[in-house]
Amino acid sequence: MKTLKILAFLIVLAVAAGFGTKVVRERRAIRDQVAESKAAAERARDELRAIYGERLDFLKTIAPETADQIRARTATLDLRTSEGLDQFDYFQNVVAEALTKWMNSPKAKGSPAVAKLKEIEVRLDRKRAEFHAAAFSANDGLVRLHDTANSVAVFKAESILRSQTATAMASPSAR
């Protein structure tokens, strides 16, 4: 009987060790995926900034004073805060409205600049989608990483309880 209890204890330890290495590999893969997603989001964000700059340069050819005011106001924004991002979005909406107003004006009809503006807007939309997909992927990975940490904690607690139970049953006082 004692041999069976010791054997059960060893089996529990072996299962725990196997689960631990599987979880370590899974967590490493998730961390790598999160790092890749964050890097992709940062690259997309940098490219978005460049495209926003192109769009602002285009606005400067149409309404120089408006473009200069927006460039001055957005240059000092801290994009790491939600307030800074909100203000940046507001100014990008102002730029979009000014460009839309120009595109609908009689001056823009038949102008080759309209095609260039449309091309900038298409690139901007694609890059926004790429940025949001990468940011979502990174966030999803962080959630999965958190979930695996919780499952590891639960499994460790169960393993400790099983090993303590097996040890208690194997002790001479349990007979």
PDB file of C-alpha atoms in Angstrom:
ATOM      1  CA  MET A   1       0.000   0.000   0.000  1.00  0.00           C
ATOM      2  CA  LYS A   2       2.843   2.345   0.885  1.00  0.00           C
ATOM      3  CA  THR A   3       4.434   1.693  -2.512  1.00  0.00           C
ATOM      4  CA  LEU A   4       1.188   2.622  -4.275  1.00  0.00           C
ATOM      5  CA  LYS A   5       0.982   5.888  -2.354  1.00  0.00           C
ATOM      6  CA  ILE A   6       4.569   6.777  -3.196  1.00  0.00           C
ATOM      7  CA  LEU A   7       3.935   5.836  -6.818  1.00  0.00           C
ATOM      8  CA  ALA A   8       0.833   8.082  -6.858  1.00  0.00           C
ATOM      9  CA  PHE A   9       2.898  10.907  -5.395  1.00  0.00           C
ATOM     10  CA  LEU A  10       5.557  10.477  -8.095  1.00  0.00           C
ATOM     11  CA  ILE A  11       2.910  10.420 -10.836  1.00  0.00           C
ATOM     12  CA  VAL A  12       1.445  13.674  -9.514  1.00  0.00           C
ATOM     13  CA  LEU A  13       4.918  15.242  -9.561  1.00  0.00           C
ATOM     14  CA  ALA A  14       5.559  14.011 -13.115  1.00  0.00           C
ATOM     15  CA  VAL A  15       2.256  15.402 -14.360  1.00  0.00           C
ATOM     16  CA  ALA A  16       2.991  18.718 -12.657  1.00  0.00           C
ATOM     17  CA  ALA A  17       6.436  18.897 -14.248  1.00  0.00           C
ATOM     18  CA  GLY A  18       5.028  18.109 -17.696  1.00  0.00           C
ATOM     19  CA  PHE A  19       2.320  20.709 -17.331  1.00  0.00           C
ATOM     20  CA  GLY A  20       4.883  23.258 -16.145  1.00  0.00           C
ATOM     21  CA  THR A  21       7.106  22.877 -19.210  1.00  0.00           C
ATOM     22  CA  LYS A  22       4.085  23.039 -21.515  1.00  0.00           C
ATOM     23  CA  VAL A  23       2.930  26.250 -19.855  1.00  0.00           C
ATOM     24  CA  VAL A  24       6.424  27.757 -20.023  1.00  0.00           C
ATOM     25  CA  ARG A  25       6.578  27.078 -23.768  1.00  0.00           C
ATOM     26  CA  GLU A  26       3.065  28.451 -24.263  1.00  0.00           C
ATOM     27  CA  ARG A  27       3.818  31.604 -22.249  1.00  0.00           C
ATOM     28  CA  ARG A  28       7.067  32.155 -24.160  1.00  0.00           C
ATOM     29  CA  ALA A  29       5.217  31.856 -27.478  1.00  0.00           C
ATOM     30  CA  ILE A  30       2.570  34.306 -26.299  1.00  0.00           C
ATOM     31  CA  ARG A  31       5.220  36.775 -25.076  1.00  0.00           C
ATOM     32  CA  ASP A  32       6.957  36.552 -28.462  1.00  0.00           C
ATOM     33  CA  GLN A  33       3.651  37.171 -30.241  1.00  0.00           C
ATOM     34  CA  VAL A  34       2.934  40.173 -28.008  1.00  0.00           C
ATOM     35  CA  ALA A  35       6.395  41.615 -28.677  1.00  0.00           C
ATOM     36  CA  GLU A  36       5.953  41.170 -32.441  1.00  0.00           C
ATOM     37  CA  SER A  37       2.501  42.766 -32.309  1.00  0.00           C
ATOM     38  CA  LYS A  38       3.780  45.706 -30.274  1.00  0.00           C
ATOM     39  CA  ALA A  39       6.634  46.220 -32.736  1.00  0.00           C
ATOM     40  CA  ALA A  40       4.192  46.066 -35.673  1.00  0.00           C
ATOM     41  CA  ALA A  41       1.895  48.554 -33.934  1.00  0.00           C
ATOM     42  CA  GLU A  42       4.805  50.934 -33.343  1.00  0.00           C
ATOM     43  CA  ARG A  43       5.904  50.690 -36.982  1.00  0.00           C
ATOM     44  CA  ALA A  44       2.333  51.297 -38.142  1.00  0.00           C
ATOM     45  CA  ARG A  45       2.014  54.245 -35.739  1.00  0.00           C
ATOM     46  CA  ASP A  46       5.214  55.803 -37.110  1.00  0.00           C
ATOM     47  CA  GLU A  47       3.973  55.313 -40.669  1.00  0.00           C
ATOM     48  CA  LEU A  48       0.615  56.803 -39.665  1.00  0.00           C
ATOM     49  CA  ARG A  49       2.393  59.887 -38.368  1.00  0.00           C
ATOM     50  CA  ALA A  50       4.209  60.234 -41.684  1.00  0.00           C
ATOM     51  CA  ILE A  51       0.950  59.931 -43.632  1.00  0.00           C
ATOM     52  CA  TYR A  52      -0.726  62.444 -41.311  1.00  0.00           C
ATOM     53  CA  GLY A  53       2.210  64.747 -42.059  1.00  0.00           C
ATOM     54  CA  GLU A  54       1.689  64.275 -45.795  1.00  0.00           C
ATOM     55  CA  ARG A  55      -1.969  65.104 -45.401  1.00  0.00           C
ATOM     56  CA  LEU A  56      -1.114  68.219 -43.415  1.00  0.00           C
ATOM     57  CA  ASP A  57       1.408  69.233 -46.090  1.00  0.00           C
ATOM     58  CA  PHE A  58      -1.324  68.802 -48.674  1.00  0.00           C
ATOM     59  CA  LEU A  59      -3.618  71.009 -46.590  1.00  0.00           C
ATOM     60  CA  LYS A  60      -0.843  73.609 -46.504  1.00  0.00           C
ATOM     61  CA  THR A  61      -1.102  73.972 -50.289  1.00  0.00           C
ATOM     62  CA  ILE A  62      -4.822  74.693 -49.943  1.00  0.00           C
ATOM     63  CA  ALA A  63      -5.083  76.574 -46.625  1.00  0.00           C
ATOM     64  CA  PRO A  64      -1.591  77.493 -45.357  1.00  0.00           C
ATOM     65  CA  GLU A  65      -2.717  79.367 -42.233  1.00  0.00           C
ATOM     66  CA  THR A  66      -4.961  76.491 -41.068  1.00  0.00           C
ATOM     67  CA  ALA A  67      -2.191  73.947 -41.630  1.00  0.00           C
ATOM     68  CA  ASP A  68       0.344  76.049 -39.730  1.00  0.00           C
ATOM     69  CA  GLN A  69      -2.025  76.466 -36.768  1.00  0.00           C
ATOM     70  CA  ILE A  70      -2.745  72.742 -36.609  1.00  0.00           C
ATOM     71  CA  ARG A  71       0.933  71.812 -36.955  1.00  0.00           C
ATOM     72  CA  ALA A  72       1.824  74.204 -34.107  1.00  0.00           C
ATOM     73  CA  ARG A  73      -0.892  72.800 -31.846  1.00  0.00           C
ATOM     74  CA  THR A  74      -0.195  69.119 -32.538  1.00  0.00           C
ATOM     75  CA  ALA A  75       3.589  69.478 -32.165  1.00  0.00           C
ATOM     76  CA  THR A  76       3.320  69.871 -28.396  1.00  0.00           C
ATOM     77  CA  LEU A  77       0.752  67.140 -27.736  1.00  0.00           C
ATOM     78  CA  ASP A  78       1.729  64.212 -25.534  1.00  0.00           C
ATOM     79  CA  LEU A  79       0.348  61.233 -27.462  1.00  0.00           C
ATOM     80  CA  ARG A  80       0.946  58.889 -24.523  1.00  0.00           C
ATOM     81  CA  THR A  81      -2.018  60.361 -22.648  1.00  0.00           C
ATOM     82  CA  SER A  82      -5.680  59.960 -23.496  1.00  0.00           C
ATOM     83  CA  GLU A  83      -6.116  63.753 -23.444  1.00  0.00           C
ATOM     84  CA  GLY A  84      -3.289  64.183 -25.956  1.00  0.00           C
ATOM     85  CA  LEU A  85      -4.740  61.487 -28.192  1.00  0.00           C
ATOM     86  CA  ASP A  86      -8.190  63.063 -28.005  1.00  0.00           C
ATOM     87  CA  GLN A  87      -6.781  66.449 -29.007  1.00  0.00           C
ATOM     88  CA  PHE A  88      -4.771  64.858 -31.806  1.00  0.00           C
ATOM     89  CA  ASP A  89      -7.921  63.123 -33.100  1.00  0.00           C
ATOM     90  CA  TYR A  90      -9.781  66.407 -32.922  1.00  0.00           C
ATOM     91  CA  PHE A  91      -7.151  68.176 -35.026  1.00  0.00           C
ATOM     92  CA  GLN A  92      -7.084  65.296 -37.525  1.00  0.00           C
ATOM     93  CA  ASN A  93     -10.855  65.680 -37.853  1.00  0.00           C
ATOM     94  CA  VAL A  94     -10.374  69.412 -38.494  1.00  0.00           C
ATOM     95  CA  VAL A  95      -7.877  68.549 -41.240  1.00  0.00           C
ATOM     96  CA  ALA A  96     -10.270  65.974 -42.720  1.00  0.00           C
ATOM     97  CA  GLU A  97     -13.146  68.472 -42.714  1.00  0.00           C
ATOM     98  CA  ALA A  98     -11.034  71.165 -44.387  1.00  0.00           C
ATOM     99  CA  LEU A  99      -9.872  68.712 -47.063  1.00  0.00           C
ATOM    100  CA  THR A 100     -13.393  67.413 -47.651  1.00  0.00           C
ATOM    101  CA  LYS A 101     -14.677  70.963 -47.951  1.00  0.00           C
ATOM    102  CA  TRP A 102     -11.964  71.713 -50.516  1.00  0.00           C
ATOM    103  CA  MET A 103     -12.689  68.504 -52.480  1.00  0.00           C
ATOM    104  CA  ASN A 104     -16.345  69.505 -52.757  1.00  0.00           C
ATOM    105  CA  SER A 105     -15.503  73.031 -53.899  1.00  0.00           C
ATOM    106  CA  PRO A 106     -15.552  74.101 -57.555  1.00  0.00           C
ATOM    107  CA  LYS A 107     -11.768  74.707 -57.420  1.00  0.00           C
ATOM    108  CA  ALA A 108     -11.108  71.003 -56.889  1.00  0.00           C
ATOM    109  CA  LYS A 109     -13.216  69.757 -59.788  1.00  0.00           C
ATOM    110  CA  GLY A 110     -10.911  68.233 -62.360  1.00  0.00           C
ATOM    111  CA  SER A 111      -7.781  68.990 -60.335  1.00  0.00           C
ATOM    112  CA  PRO A 112      -5.040  66.297 -60.320  1.00  0.00           C
ATOM    113  CA  ALA A 113      -4.568  67.087 -56.632  1.00  0.00           C
ATOM    114  CA  VAL A 114      -7.861  65.330 -55.858  1.00  0.00           C
ATOM    115  CA  ALA A 115      -6.420  62.001 -56.990  1.00  0.00           C
ATOM    116  CA  LYS A 116      -3.332  62.572 -54.836  1.00  0.00           C
ATOM    117  CA  LEU A 117      -5.502  63.390 -51.813  1.00  0.00           C
ATOM    118  CA  LYS A 118      -7.634  60.289 -52.363  1.00  0.00           C
ATOM    119  CA  GLU A 119      -4.474  58.167 -52.550  1.00  0.00           C
ATOM    120  CA  ILE A 120      -3.259  59.656 -49.249  1.00  0.00           C
ATOM    121  CA  GLU A 121      -6.631  58.937 -47.627  1.00  0.00           C
ATOM    122  CA  VAL A 122      -6.609  55.315 -48.868  1.00  0.00           C
ATOM    123  CA  ARG A 123      -3.110  54.766 -47.466  1.00  0.00           C
ATOM    124  CA  LEU A 124      -4.208  56.396 -44.227  1.00  0.00           C
ATOM    125  CA  ASP A 125      -7.225  54.084 -43.906  1.00  0.00           C
ATOM    126  CA  ARG A 126      -5.115  50.991 -44.611  1.00  0.00           C
ATOM    127  CA  LYS A 127      -2.453  52.018 -42.125  1.00  0.00           C
ATOM    128  CA  ARG A 128      -5.085  52.757 -39.459  1.00  0.00           C
ATOM    129  CA  ALA A 129      -6.527  49.273 -39.959  1.00  0.00           C
ATOM    130  CA  GLU A 130      -3.042  47.749 -39.735  1.00  0.00           C
ATOM    131  CA  PHE A 131      -2.309  49.698 -36.552  1.00  0.00           C
ATOM    132  CA  HIS A 132      -5.592  48.689 -34.914  1.00  0.00           C
ATOM    133  CA  ALA A 133      -5.099  45.029 -35.870  1.00  0.00           C
ATOM    134  CA  ALA A 134      -1.579  44.981 -34.399  1.00  0.00           C
ATOM    135  CA  ALA A 135      -2.705  46.761 -31.232  1.00  0.00           C
ATOM    136  CA  PHE A 136      -5.632  44.343 -30.856  1.00  0.00           C
ATOM    137  CA  SER A 137      -3.313  41.375 -31.349  1.00  0.00           C
ATOM    138  CA  ALA A 138      -0.934  42.660 -28.674  1.00  0.00           C
ATOM    139  CA  ASN A 139      -3.816  43.245 -26.276  1.00  0.00           C
ATOM    140  CA  ASP A 140      -5.240  39.786 -27.007  1.00  0.00           C
ATOM    141  CA  GLY A 141      -1.840  38.243 -26.280  1.00  0.00           C
ATOM    142  CA  LEU A 142      -1.617  40.075 -22.965  1.00  0.00           C
ATOM    143  CA  VAL A 143      -5.054  38.754 -22.002  1.00  0.00           C
ATOM    144  CA  ARG A 144      -4.008  35.196 -22.920  1.00  0.00           C
ATOM    145  CA  LEU A 145      -0.778  35.639 -20.942  1.00  0.00           C
ATOM    146  CA  HIS A 146      -2.827  36.708 -17.932  1.00  0.00           C
ATOM    147  CA  ASP A 147      -5.155  33.720 -18.383  1.00  0.00           C
ATOM    148  CA  THR A 148      -2.242  31.261 -18.502  1.00  0.00           C
ATOM    149  CA  ALA A 149      -0.799  32.825 -15.353  1.00  0.00           C
ATOM    150  CA  ASN A 150      -4.119  32.252 -13.597  1.00  0.00           C
ATOM    151  CA  SER A 151      -4.350  28.644 -14.807  1.00  0.00           C
ATOM    152  CA  VAL A 152      -0.769  27.997 -13.659  1.00  0.00           C
ATOM    153  CA  ALA A 153      -1.571  29.380 -10.213  1.00  0.00           C
ATOM    154  CA  VAL A 154      -4.651  27.158  -9.934  1.00  0.00           C
ATOM    155  CA  PHE A 155      -2.739  24.099 -11.172  1.00  0.00           C
ATOM    156  CA  LYS A 156       0.129  24.745  -8.727  1.00  0.00           C
ATOM    157  CA  ALA A 157      -2.319  25.045  -5.856  1.00  0.00           C
ATOM    158  CA  GLU A 158      -4.013  21.795  -6.888  1.00  0.00           C
ATOM    159  CA  SER A 159      -0.622  20.066  -7.273  1.00  0.00           C
ATOM    160  CA  ILE A 160       0.504  21.206  -3.846  1.00  0.00           C
ATOM    161  CA  LEU A 161      -2.763  19.986  -2.344  1.00  0.00           C
ATOM    162  CA  ARG A 162      -2.439  16.609  -4.112  1.00  0.00           C
ATOM    163  CA  SER A 163       1.184  16.172  -3.034  1.00  0.00           C
ATOM    164  CA  GLN A 164       0.356  17.126   0.550  1.00  0.00           C
ATOM    165  CA  THR A 165      -2.523  14.653   0.516  1.00  0.00           C
ATOM    166  CA  ALA A 166      -0.331  11.907  -0.944  1.00  0.00           C
ATOM    167  CA  THR A 167       2.417  12.663   1.586  1.00  0.00           C
ATOM    168  CA  ALA A 168      -0.051  12.633   4.456  1.00  0.00           C
ATOM    169  CA  MET A 169      -1.473   9.317   3.262  1.00  0.00           C
ATOM    170  CA  ALA A 170       2.013   7.844   2.939  1.00  0.00           C
ATOM    171  CA  SER A 171       3.050   8.878   6.445  1.00  0.00           C
ATOM    172  CA  PRO A 172       2.941   6.233   9.192  1.00  0.00           C
ATOM    173  CA  SER A 173       0.513   8.304  11.268  1.00  0.00           C
ATOM    174  CA  ALA A 174      -2.112   8.113   8.492  1.00  0.00           C
ATOM    175  CA  ARG A 175      -2.371   4.321   8.839  1.00  0.00           C
TER     176      ARG A 175
END
